[in-house]
mmCIF file of C-alpha atoms in Angstrom:
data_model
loop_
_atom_site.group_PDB
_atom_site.id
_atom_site.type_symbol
_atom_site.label_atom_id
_atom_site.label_comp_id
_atom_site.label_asym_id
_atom_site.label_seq_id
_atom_site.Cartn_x
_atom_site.Cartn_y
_atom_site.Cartn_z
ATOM 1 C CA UNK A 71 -4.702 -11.018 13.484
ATOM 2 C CA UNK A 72 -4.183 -10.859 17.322
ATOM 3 C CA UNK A 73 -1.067 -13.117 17.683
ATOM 4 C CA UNK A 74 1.890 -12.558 19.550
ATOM 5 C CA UNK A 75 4.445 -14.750 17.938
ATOM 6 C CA UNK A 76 6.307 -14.110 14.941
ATOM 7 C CA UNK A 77 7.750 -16.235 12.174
ATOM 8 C CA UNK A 78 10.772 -16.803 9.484
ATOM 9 C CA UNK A 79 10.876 -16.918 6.542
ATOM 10 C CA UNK A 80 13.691 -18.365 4.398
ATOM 11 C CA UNK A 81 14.756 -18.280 1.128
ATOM 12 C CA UNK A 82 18.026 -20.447 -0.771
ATOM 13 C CA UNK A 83 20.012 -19.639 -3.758
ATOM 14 C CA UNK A 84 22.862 -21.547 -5.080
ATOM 15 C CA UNK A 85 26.596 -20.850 -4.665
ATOM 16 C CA UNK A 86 28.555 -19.569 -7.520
ATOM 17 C CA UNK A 87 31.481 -17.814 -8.360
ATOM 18 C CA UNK A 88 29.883 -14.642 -8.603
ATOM 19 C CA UNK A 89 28.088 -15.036 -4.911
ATOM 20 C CA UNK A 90 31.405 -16.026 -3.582
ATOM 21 C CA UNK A 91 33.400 -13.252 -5.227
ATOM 22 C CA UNK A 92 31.048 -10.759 -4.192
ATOM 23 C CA UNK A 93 30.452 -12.049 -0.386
ATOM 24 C CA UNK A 94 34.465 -12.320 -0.464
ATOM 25 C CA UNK A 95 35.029 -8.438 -1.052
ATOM 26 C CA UNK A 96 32.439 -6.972 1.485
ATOM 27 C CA UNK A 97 33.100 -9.883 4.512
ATOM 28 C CA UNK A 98 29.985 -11.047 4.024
ATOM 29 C CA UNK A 99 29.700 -14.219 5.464
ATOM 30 C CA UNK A 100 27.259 -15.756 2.869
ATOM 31 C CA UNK A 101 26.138 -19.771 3.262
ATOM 32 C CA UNK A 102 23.379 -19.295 0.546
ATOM 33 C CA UNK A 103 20.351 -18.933 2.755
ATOM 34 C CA UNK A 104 18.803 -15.522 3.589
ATOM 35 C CA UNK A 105 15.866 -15.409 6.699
ATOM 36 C CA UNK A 106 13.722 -12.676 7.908
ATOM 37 C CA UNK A 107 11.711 -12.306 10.776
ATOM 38 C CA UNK A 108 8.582 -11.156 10.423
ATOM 39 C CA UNK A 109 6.550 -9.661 13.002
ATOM 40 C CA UNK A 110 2.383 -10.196 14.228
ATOM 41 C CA UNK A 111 1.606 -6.905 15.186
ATOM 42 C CA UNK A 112 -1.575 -7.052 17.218
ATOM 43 C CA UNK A 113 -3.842 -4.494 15.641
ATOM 44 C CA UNK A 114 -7.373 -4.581 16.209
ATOM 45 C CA UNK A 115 -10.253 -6.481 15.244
ATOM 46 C CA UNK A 116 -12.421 -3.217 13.587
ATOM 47 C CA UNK A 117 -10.795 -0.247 12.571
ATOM 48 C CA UNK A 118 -10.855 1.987 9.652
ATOM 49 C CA UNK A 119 -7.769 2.289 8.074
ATOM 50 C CA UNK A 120 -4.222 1.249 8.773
ATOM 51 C CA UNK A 121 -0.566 1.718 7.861
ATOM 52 C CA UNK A 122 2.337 -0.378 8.193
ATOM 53 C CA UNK A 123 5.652 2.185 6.790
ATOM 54 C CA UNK A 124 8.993 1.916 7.233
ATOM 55 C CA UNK A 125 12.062 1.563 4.302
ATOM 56 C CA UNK A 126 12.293 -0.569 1.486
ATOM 57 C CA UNK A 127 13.299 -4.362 2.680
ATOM 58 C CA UNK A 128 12.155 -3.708 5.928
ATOM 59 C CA UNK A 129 9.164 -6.566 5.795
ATOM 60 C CA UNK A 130 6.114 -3.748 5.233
ATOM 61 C CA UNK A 131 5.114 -6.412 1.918
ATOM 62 C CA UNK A 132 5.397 -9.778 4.378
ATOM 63 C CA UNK A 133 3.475 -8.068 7.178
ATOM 64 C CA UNK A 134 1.160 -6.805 4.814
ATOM 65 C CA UNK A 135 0.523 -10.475 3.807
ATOM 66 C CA UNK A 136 -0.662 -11.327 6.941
ATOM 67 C CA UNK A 137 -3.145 -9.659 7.140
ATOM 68 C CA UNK A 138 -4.672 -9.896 3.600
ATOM 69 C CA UNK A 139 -3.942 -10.445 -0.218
ATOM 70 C CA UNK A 140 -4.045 -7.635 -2.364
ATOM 71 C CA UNK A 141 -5.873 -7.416 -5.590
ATOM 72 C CA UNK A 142 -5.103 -8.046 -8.629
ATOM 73 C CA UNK A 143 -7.126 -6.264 -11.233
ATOM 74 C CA UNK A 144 -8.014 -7.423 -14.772
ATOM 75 C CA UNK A 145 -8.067 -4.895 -17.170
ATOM 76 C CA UNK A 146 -9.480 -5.767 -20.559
ATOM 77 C CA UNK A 147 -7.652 -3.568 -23.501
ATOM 78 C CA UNK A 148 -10.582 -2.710 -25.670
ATOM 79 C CA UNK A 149 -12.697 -0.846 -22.817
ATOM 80 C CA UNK A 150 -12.132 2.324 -21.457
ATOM 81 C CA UNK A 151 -10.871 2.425 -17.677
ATOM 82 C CA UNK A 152 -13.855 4.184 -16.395
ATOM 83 C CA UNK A 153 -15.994 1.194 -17.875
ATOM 84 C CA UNK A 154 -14.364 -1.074 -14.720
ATOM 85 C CA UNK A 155 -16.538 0.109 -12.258
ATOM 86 C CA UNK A 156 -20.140 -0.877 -11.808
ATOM 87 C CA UNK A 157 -21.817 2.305 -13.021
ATOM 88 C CA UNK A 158 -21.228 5.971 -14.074
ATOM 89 C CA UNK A 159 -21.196 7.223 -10.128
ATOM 90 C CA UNK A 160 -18.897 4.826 -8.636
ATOM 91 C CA UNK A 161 -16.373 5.476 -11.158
ATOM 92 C CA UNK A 162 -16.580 9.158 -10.603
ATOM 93 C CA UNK A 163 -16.533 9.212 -6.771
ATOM 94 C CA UNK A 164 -13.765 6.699 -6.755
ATOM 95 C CA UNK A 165 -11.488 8.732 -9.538
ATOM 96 C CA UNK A 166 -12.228 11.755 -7.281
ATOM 97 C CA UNK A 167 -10.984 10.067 -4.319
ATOM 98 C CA UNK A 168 -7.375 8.591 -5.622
ATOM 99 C CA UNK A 169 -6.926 11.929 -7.219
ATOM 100 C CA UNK A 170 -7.880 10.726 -11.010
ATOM 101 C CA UNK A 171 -8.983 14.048 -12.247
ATOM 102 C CA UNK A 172 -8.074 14.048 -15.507
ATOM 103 C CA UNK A 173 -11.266 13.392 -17.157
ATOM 104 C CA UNK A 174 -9.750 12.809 -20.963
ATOM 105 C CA UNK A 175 -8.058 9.551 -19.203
ATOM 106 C CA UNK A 176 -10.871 7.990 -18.103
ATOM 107 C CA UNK A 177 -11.612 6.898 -21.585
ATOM 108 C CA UNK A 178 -8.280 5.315 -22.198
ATOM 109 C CA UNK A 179 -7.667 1.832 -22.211
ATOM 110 C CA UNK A 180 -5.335 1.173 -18.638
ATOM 111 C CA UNK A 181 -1.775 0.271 -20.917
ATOM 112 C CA UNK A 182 -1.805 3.645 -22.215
ATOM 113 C CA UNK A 183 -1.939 5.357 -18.978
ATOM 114 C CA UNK A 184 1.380 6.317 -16.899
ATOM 115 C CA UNK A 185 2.994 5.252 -14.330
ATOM 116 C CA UNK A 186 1.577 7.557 -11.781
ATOM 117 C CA UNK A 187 -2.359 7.045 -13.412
ATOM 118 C CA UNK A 188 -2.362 3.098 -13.431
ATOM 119 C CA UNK A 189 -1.361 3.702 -10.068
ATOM 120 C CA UNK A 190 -4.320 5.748 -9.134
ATOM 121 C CA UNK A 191 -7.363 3.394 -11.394
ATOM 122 C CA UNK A 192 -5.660 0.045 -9.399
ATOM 123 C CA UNK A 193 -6.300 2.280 -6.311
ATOM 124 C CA UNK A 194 -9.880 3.386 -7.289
ATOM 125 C CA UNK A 195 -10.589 -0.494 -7.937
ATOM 126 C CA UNK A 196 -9.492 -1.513 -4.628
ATOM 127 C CA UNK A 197 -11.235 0.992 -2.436
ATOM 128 C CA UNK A 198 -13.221 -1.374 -0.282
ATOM 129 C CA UNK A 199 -13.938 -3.207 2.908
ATOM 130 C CA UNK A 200 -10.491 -4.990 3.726
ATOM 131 C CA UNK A 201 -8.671 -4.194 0.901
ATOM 132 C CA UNK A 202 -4.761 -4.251 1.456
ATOM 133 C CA UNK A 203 -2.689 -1.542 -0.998
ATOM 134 C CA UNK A 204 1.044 -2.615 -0.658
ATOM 135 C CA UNK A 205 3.641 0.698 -2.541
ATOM 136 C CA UNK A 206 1.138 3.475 -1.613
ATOM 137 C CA UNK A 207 2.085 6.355 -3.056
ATOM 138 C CA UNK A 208 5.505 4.853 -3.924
ATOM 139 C CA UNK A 209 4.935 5.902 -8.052
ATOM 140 C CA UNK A 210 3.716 9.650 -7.736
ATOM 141 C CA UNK A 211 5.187 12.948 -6.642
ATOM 142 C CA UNK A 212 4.998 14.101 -2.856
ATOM 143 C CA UNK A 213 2.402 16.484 -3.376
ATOM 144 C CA UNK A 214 0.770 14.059 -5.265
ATOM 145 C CA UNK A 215 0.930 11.726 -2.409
ATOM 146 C CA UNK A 216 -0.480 13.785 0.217
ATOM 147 C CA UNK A 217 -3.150 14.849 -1.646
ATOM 148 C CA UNK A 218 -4.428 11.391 -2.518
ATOM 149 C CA UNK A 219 -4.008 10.390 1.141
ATOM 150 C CA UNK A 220 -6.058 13.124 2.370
ATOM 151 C CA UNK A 221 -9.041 12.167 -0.083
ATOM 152 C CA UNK A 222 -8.453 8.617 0.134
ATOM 153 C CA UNK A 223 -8.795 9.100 3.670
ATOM 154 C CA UNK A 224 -12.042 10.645 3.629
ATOM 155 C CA UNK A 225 -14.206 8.438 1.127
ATOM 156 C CA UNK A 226 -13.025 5.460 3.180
ATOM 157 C CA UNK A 227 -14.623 7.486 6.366
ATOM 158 C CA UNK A 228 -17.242 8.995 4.242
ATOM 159 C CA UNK A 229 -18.004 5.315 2.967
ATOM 160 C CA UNK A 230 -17.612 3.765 6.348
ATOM 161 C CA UNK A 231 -15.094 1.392 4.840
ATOM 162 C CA UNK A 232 -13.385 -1.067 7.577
ATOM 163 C CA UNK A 233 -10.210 -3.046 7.780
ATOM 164 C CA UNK A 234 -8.427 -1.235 4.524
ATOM 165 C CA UNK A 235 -4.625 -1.417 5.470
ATOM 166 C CA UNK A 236 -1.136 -0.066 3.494
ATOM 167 C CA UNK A 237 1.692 -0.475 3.102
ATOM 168 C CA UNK A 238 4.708 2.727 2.101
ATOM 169 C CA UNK A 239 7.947 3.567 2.285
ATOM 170 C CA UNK A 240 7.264 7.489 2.870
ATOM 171 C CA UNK A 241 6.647 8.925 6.302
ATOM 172 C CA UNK A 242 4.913 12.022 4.503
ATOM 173 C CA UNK A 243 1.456 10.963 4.025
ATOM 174 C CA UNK A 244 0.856 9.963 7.804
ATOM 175 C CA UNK A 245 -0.948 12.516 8.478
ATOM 176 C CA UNK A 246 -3.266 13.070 5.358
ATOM 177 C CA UNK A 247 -4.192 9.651 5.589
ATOM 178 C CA UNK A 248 -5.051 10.114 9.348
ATOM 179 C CA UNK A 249 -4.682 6.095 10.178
ATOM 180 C CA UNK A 250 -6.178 4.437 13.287
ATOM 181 C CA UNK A 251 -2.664 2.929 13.633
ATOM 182 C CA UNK A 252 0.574 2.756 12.093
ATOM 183 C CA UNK A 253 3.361 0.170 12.356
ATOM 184 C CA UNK A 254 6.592 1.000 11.604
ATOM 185 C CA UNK A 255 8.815 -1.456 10.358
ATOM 186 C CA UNK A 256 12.042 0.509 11.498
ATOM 187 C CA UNK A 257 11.296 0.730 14.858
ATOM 188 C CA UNK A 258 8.760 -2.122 15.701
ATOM 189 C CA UNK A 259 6.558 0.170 17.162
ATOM 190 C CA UNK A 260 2.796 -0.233 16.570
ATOM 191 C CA UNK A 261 0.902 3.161 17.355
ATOM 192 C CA UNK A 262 -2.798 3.745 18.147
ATOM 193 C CA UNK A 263 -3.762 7.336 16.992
ATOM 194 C CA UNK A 264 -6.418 9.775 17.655
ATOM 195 C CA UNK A 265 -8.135 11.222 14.659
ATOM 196 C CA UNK A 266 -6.245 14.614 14.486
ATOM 197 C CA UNK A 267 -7.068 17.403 11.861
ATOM 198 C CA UNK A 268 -4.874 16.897 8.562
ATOM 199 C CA UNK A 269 -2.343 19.986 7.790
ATOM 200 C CA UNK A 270 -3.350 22.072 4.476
ATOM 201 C CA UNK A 271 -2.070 20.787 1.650
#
């Protein structure tokens, strides 16, 4: 993705009374079309990991798209979570990594899990050369989130993993994931960083 030019996108809705009503009492001046810019942010060809931030609206999801699809993961309702990964070992070491340490839930089928765990198996799943993870850490508490950046950070560099990019709304976990570079949506500013020890958690 080494382009300088960006694009719009545009969506239409219909006019109604309710559109009109509402666009009426804030002086919105509303035709029924709604575009958005969206950036290509030049990052390079081989890096480790990446992070586009910035607040909710902002185009973090559209970028994202860019510069791959995430993954959508199947899972089946009569097997236990753990039983998703290709052996014993690679579910383990991946759980560890997203902060899945609750060893009871690996045998649970994924509906029954909460918010906060589905959000850390999806993670485990996707864990891999070029994956894109849009709402990192979005679902769990702050101390939750920094934690799971830090060791998220360090089986991708452990593993030697390339090209894995996300995509947040919290500044917090910048430096526990420790990214190669950061684009933030608020400011346009793409940002090549040095790997620099993490705070303690």
């Amino acid at each position: 993705m080494n382009q300088d030019k960006s694009h719009m996108l545009t969506s239409k809705v219909s006019l109604d009374e309710v559109t009109k009503k509402l666009s009426e009492s804030f002086d919105y001046n509303f035709s029924g079309e709604s575009s958005f810019e969206v950036p290509n942010i030049k990052i390079p060809d081989t890096y480790s990991t990446g992070l586009i931030v910035g607040q909710s609206g902002s185009g973090k999801s559209s970028i994202l798209q860019q510069i791959g699809k995430s993954e959508k993961h199947y899972w089946s309702k009569d097997k236990a979570v753990c039983s998703h990964f290709k052996n014993a070992d690679d579910a383990q070491e991946k759980f560890a990594a997203v902060g899945f340490n609750s060893v009871p839930s690996w045998f649970k089928p994924y509906q029954v899990l909460s918010t906060g765990e589905k959000f850390r198996v999806d993670l485990a799943r996707s864990l891999k050369n070029g994956a894109v993870v849009d709402e990192f850490t979005s679902v769990v508490d702050r101390n939750v989130a920094k934690s799971c950046s830090n060791a998220v950070s360090s089986y991708i560099k452990r593993k030697k993993l390339k090209n894995v990019v996300f995509a947040s709304c919290h500044y917090d976990i910048i430096d526990w994931l420790n990214p190669d570079w950061v684009y933030d949506t608020s400011t346009k500013n793409l940002t090549y960083r040095r790997s620099d020890r993490r705070p303690d958690i």
